[in-house]
CSV table of C-alpha atoms in Angstrom, one decimal:
chain,number,residue,atom,x,y,z
D,444,UNK,CA,9.7,107.3,-159.8
D,445,UNK,CA,8.6,108.3,-163.3
D,446,UNK,CA,4.9,108.9,-163.0
D,447,UNK,CA,3.6,112.4,-163.2
D,448,UNK,CA,0.6,113.5,-161.1
D,449,UNK,CA,-1.4,116.7,-161.7
D,450,UNK,CA,-2.4,118.3,-158.3
D,451,UNK,CA,-4.3,121.4,-157.3
D,452,UNK,CA,-1.6,123.6,-155.8
D,453,UNK,CA,0.8,126.5,-156.4
D,454,UNK,CA,4.5,126.1,-156.7
D,455,UNK,CA,7.2,128.8,-156.4
D,456,UNK,CA,10.9,129.1,-155.8
D,457,UNK,CA,12.5,131.6,-153.3
D,458,UNK,CA,16.3,131.5,-153.7
D,459,UNK,CA,16.9,127.8,-154.3
D,460,UNK,CA,14.0,126.7,-152.1
D,461,UNK,CA,10.9,125.2,-153.7
D,462,UNK,CA,7.6,125.9,-151.8
D,463,UNK,CA,4.5,124.0,-152.8
D,464,UNK,CA,1.3,125.6,-151.4
D,465,UNK,CA,-1.3,122.9,-151.0
D,466,UNK,CA,-4.7,123.0,-149.4
D,467,UNK,CA,-8.4,123.2,-150.0
D,468,UNK,CA,-9.9,125.3,-152.8
D,469,UNK,CA,-10.4,128.9,-151.5
D,470,UNK,CA,-7.7,128.7,-148.9
D,471,UNK,CA,-5.6,131.4,-150.6
D,472,UNK,CA,-2.7,129.3,-152.0
D,473,UNK,CA,-2.2,131.7,-154.9
D,474,UNK,CA,-2.4,134.9,-152.9
D,475,UNK,CA,0.0,133.6,-150.2
D,476,UNK,CA,2.5,132.4,-152.9
D,477,UNK,CA,2.2,135.8,-154.7
D,478,UNK,CA,2.8,137.6,-151.4
D,479,UNK,CA,5.8,135.5,-150.6
D,480,UNK,CA,7.3,136.3,-154.1
D,481,UNK,CA,6.6,140.0,-153.5
D,482,UNK,CA,8.4,139.8,-150.1
D,483,UNK,CA,11.3,137.9,-151.7
D,484,UNK,CA,11.8,140.6,-154.4
D,485,UNK,CA,11.8,143.3,-151.7
D,486,UNK,CA,14.6,141.4,-149.9
D,487,UNK,CA,16.6,141.1,-153.1
D,488,UNK,CA,16.1,137.3,-153.3
D,489,UNK,CA,15.5,135.4,-156.6
D,490,UNK,CA,12.0,134.3,-156.9
D,491,UNK,CA,9.9,132.8,-159.6
D,492,UNK,CA,6.5,131.1,-160.1
D,493,UNK,CA,6.7,127.5,-161.2
D,494,UNK,CA,2.9,126.8,-161.5
D,495,UNK,CA,-0.4,128.0,-160.2
D,496,UNK,CA,-3.6,125.9,-159.9
D,497,UNK,CA,-2.2,122.9,-161.7
D,498,UNK,CA,1.2,121.5,-160.7
D,499,UNK,CA,2.6,118.4,-162.3
D,500,UNK,CA,4.6,116.4,-159.8
D,501,UNK,CA,7.2,113.9,-160.7
D,502,UNK,CA,10.1,112.3,-158.8
D,503,UNK,CA,13.8,112.3,-159.6
D,504,UNK,CA,16.4,110.7,-157.4
D,505,UNK,CA,14.2,111.0,-154.3
D,506,UNK,CA,13.3,114.7,-155.0
D,507,UNK,CA,9.8,116.0,-155.7
D,508,UNK,CA,9.9,118.0,-159.0
D,509,UNK,CA,7.1,120.5,-159.8
D,510,UNK,CA,6.5,121.4,-163.4
D,511,UNK,CA,4.0,123.8,-165.1
D,512,UNK,CA,1.7,122.8,-167.9
D,513,UNK,CA,2.8,125.0,-170.8
D,514,UNK,CA,-0.7,126.5,-171.3
D,515,UNK,CA,-0.5,128.3,-167.9
D,516,UNK,CA,3.2,129.1,-167.8
D,517,UNK,CA,3.8,132.4,-165.9
D,518,UNK,CA,0.2,132.9,-165.0
D,519,UNK,CA,-1.2,133.2,-161.4
D,520,UNK,CA,-4.8,133.8,-160.4
D,521,UNK,CA,-5.3,136.4,-157.7
D,522,UNK,CA,-8.8,135.7,-156.5
D,523,UNK,CA,-11.0,138.8,-156.9
D,524,UNK,CA,-8.3,140.6,-158.9
D,525,UNK,CA,-7.8,138.4,-162.0
D,526,UNK,CA,-4.9,136.6,-163.7
D,527,UNK,CA,-1.5,138.2,-163.7
D,528,UNK,CA,1.8,137.4,-165.4
D,529,UNK,CA,4.8,136.6,-163.2
D,530,UNK,CA,8.5,135.7,-163.8
D,531,UNK,CA,8.5,132.0,-164.0
D,532,UNK,CA,10.6,128.9,-164.5
D,533,UNK,CA,9.3,125.7,-166.1
D,534,UNK,CA,10.2,123.3,-163.3
D,535,UNK,CA,11.9,123.1,-159.9
D,536,UNK,CA,12.7,120.8,-157.0
D,537,UNK,CA,10.2,121.3,-154.1
D,538,UNK,CA,11.6,121.3,-150.5
D,539,UNK,CA,8.5,122.2,-148.4
D,540,UNK,CA,4.7,121.9,-148.6
D,541,UNK,CA,3.0,124.9,-147.2
D,542,UNK,CA,-0.3,123.9,-145.6
D,543,UNK,CA,-3.2,125.7,-143.8
D,544,UNK,CA,-2.5,126.5,-140.2
D,545,UNK,CA,-5.0,126.6,-137.3
D,546,UNK,CA,-5.3,129.6,-135.1
D,547,UNK,CA,-7.3,128.1,-132.2
D,548,UNK,CA,-8.2,124.9,-130.6
D,549,UNK,CA,-6.1,122.0,-129.5
D,550,UNK,CA,-4.2,121.7,-132.8
D,551,UNK,CA,-3.0,125.3,-133.1
D,552,UNK,CA,0.6,124.2,-132.8
D,553,UNK,CA,1.5,121.7,-135.6
D,554,UNK,CA,3.6,118.7,-134.7
D,555,UNK,CA,7.4,119.2,-135.0
D,556,UNK,CA,8.9,117.5,-138.0
D,557,UNK,CA,5.5,117.1,-139.7
D,558,UNK,CA,5.6,115.7,-143.3
D,559,UNK,CA,2.7,115.5,-145.7
D,560,UNK,CA,2.1,112.9,-148.3
D,561,UNK,CA,0.8,114.7,-151.4
D,562,UNK,CA,0.2,111.4,-153.2
D,563,UNK,CA,1.7,107.9,-153.2
D,564,UNK,CA,5.5,108.5,-153.4
D,565,UNK,CA,5.3,112.2,-153.1
D,566,UNK,CA,6.0,113.6,-149.6
D,567,UNK,CA,7.5,116.8,-148.3
D,568,UNK,CA,8.3,118.4,-144.9
D,569,UNK,CA,5.2,120.5,-143.9
D,570,UNK,CA,5.1,124.2,-142.9
D,571,UNK,CA,1.8,125.6,-141.6
D,572,UNK,CA,0.7,129.1,-142.4
D,573,UNK,CA,-2.5,131.1,-141.7
D,574,UNK,CA,-4.1,132.9,-144.6
D,575,UNK,CA,-4.2,136.7,-144.3
D,576,UNK,CA,-0.9,137.1,-142.4
D,577,UNK,CA,1.0,140.3,-143.5
D,578,UNK,CA,4.4,138.7,-144.0
D,579,UNK,CA,4.1,135.0,-144.9
D,580,UNK,CA,7.6,134.7,-146.2
D,581,UNK,CA,9.1,136.1,-143.0
D,582,UNK,CA,7.1,133.5,-141.1
D,583,UNK,CA,8.2,130.6,-143.3
D,584,UNK,CA,11.8,131.8,-143.1
D,585,UNK,CA,11.6,131.9,-139.3
D,586,UNK,CA,10.4,128.3,-139.3
D,587,UNK,CA,12.8,127.0,-141.9
D,588,UNK,CA,15.9,129.3,-141.9
D,589,UNK,CA,17.3,127.8,-145.1
D,590,UNK,CA,14.5,129.3,-147.3
D,591,UNK,CA,15.9,131.9,-149.7
D,592,UNK,CA,19.4,130.5,-149.8
């Protein structure tokens, strides 16, 4: 797969794990990703921003690769606060898609083994997360214990 697709998302790395935050505008992708990076630093884990708002996806040997457009490298928008600079890397393999969770109703427990198709040829295992949780990285690590390694 050699095509590149520009999607509205935020991509970070924690340890060697790529996390792609994807969901509707206003869901809080950037703030959740920023909070996860802050938690990772407190735990002494490597963490870096790949891209915020615009993520270029490509495929390489069956792996989804996220790349940042050069014009926004190292920048993340924290809604209501402004744009801040973060440690960043230009591209990374993505391992999970972090999607909005639901706190009530019949679908409050996501299906086990859920995957999400981000676009034709781009799919990742899904992890669901509510916005506004105080320790999002801890929740993601509990669901996928390999995160951060």
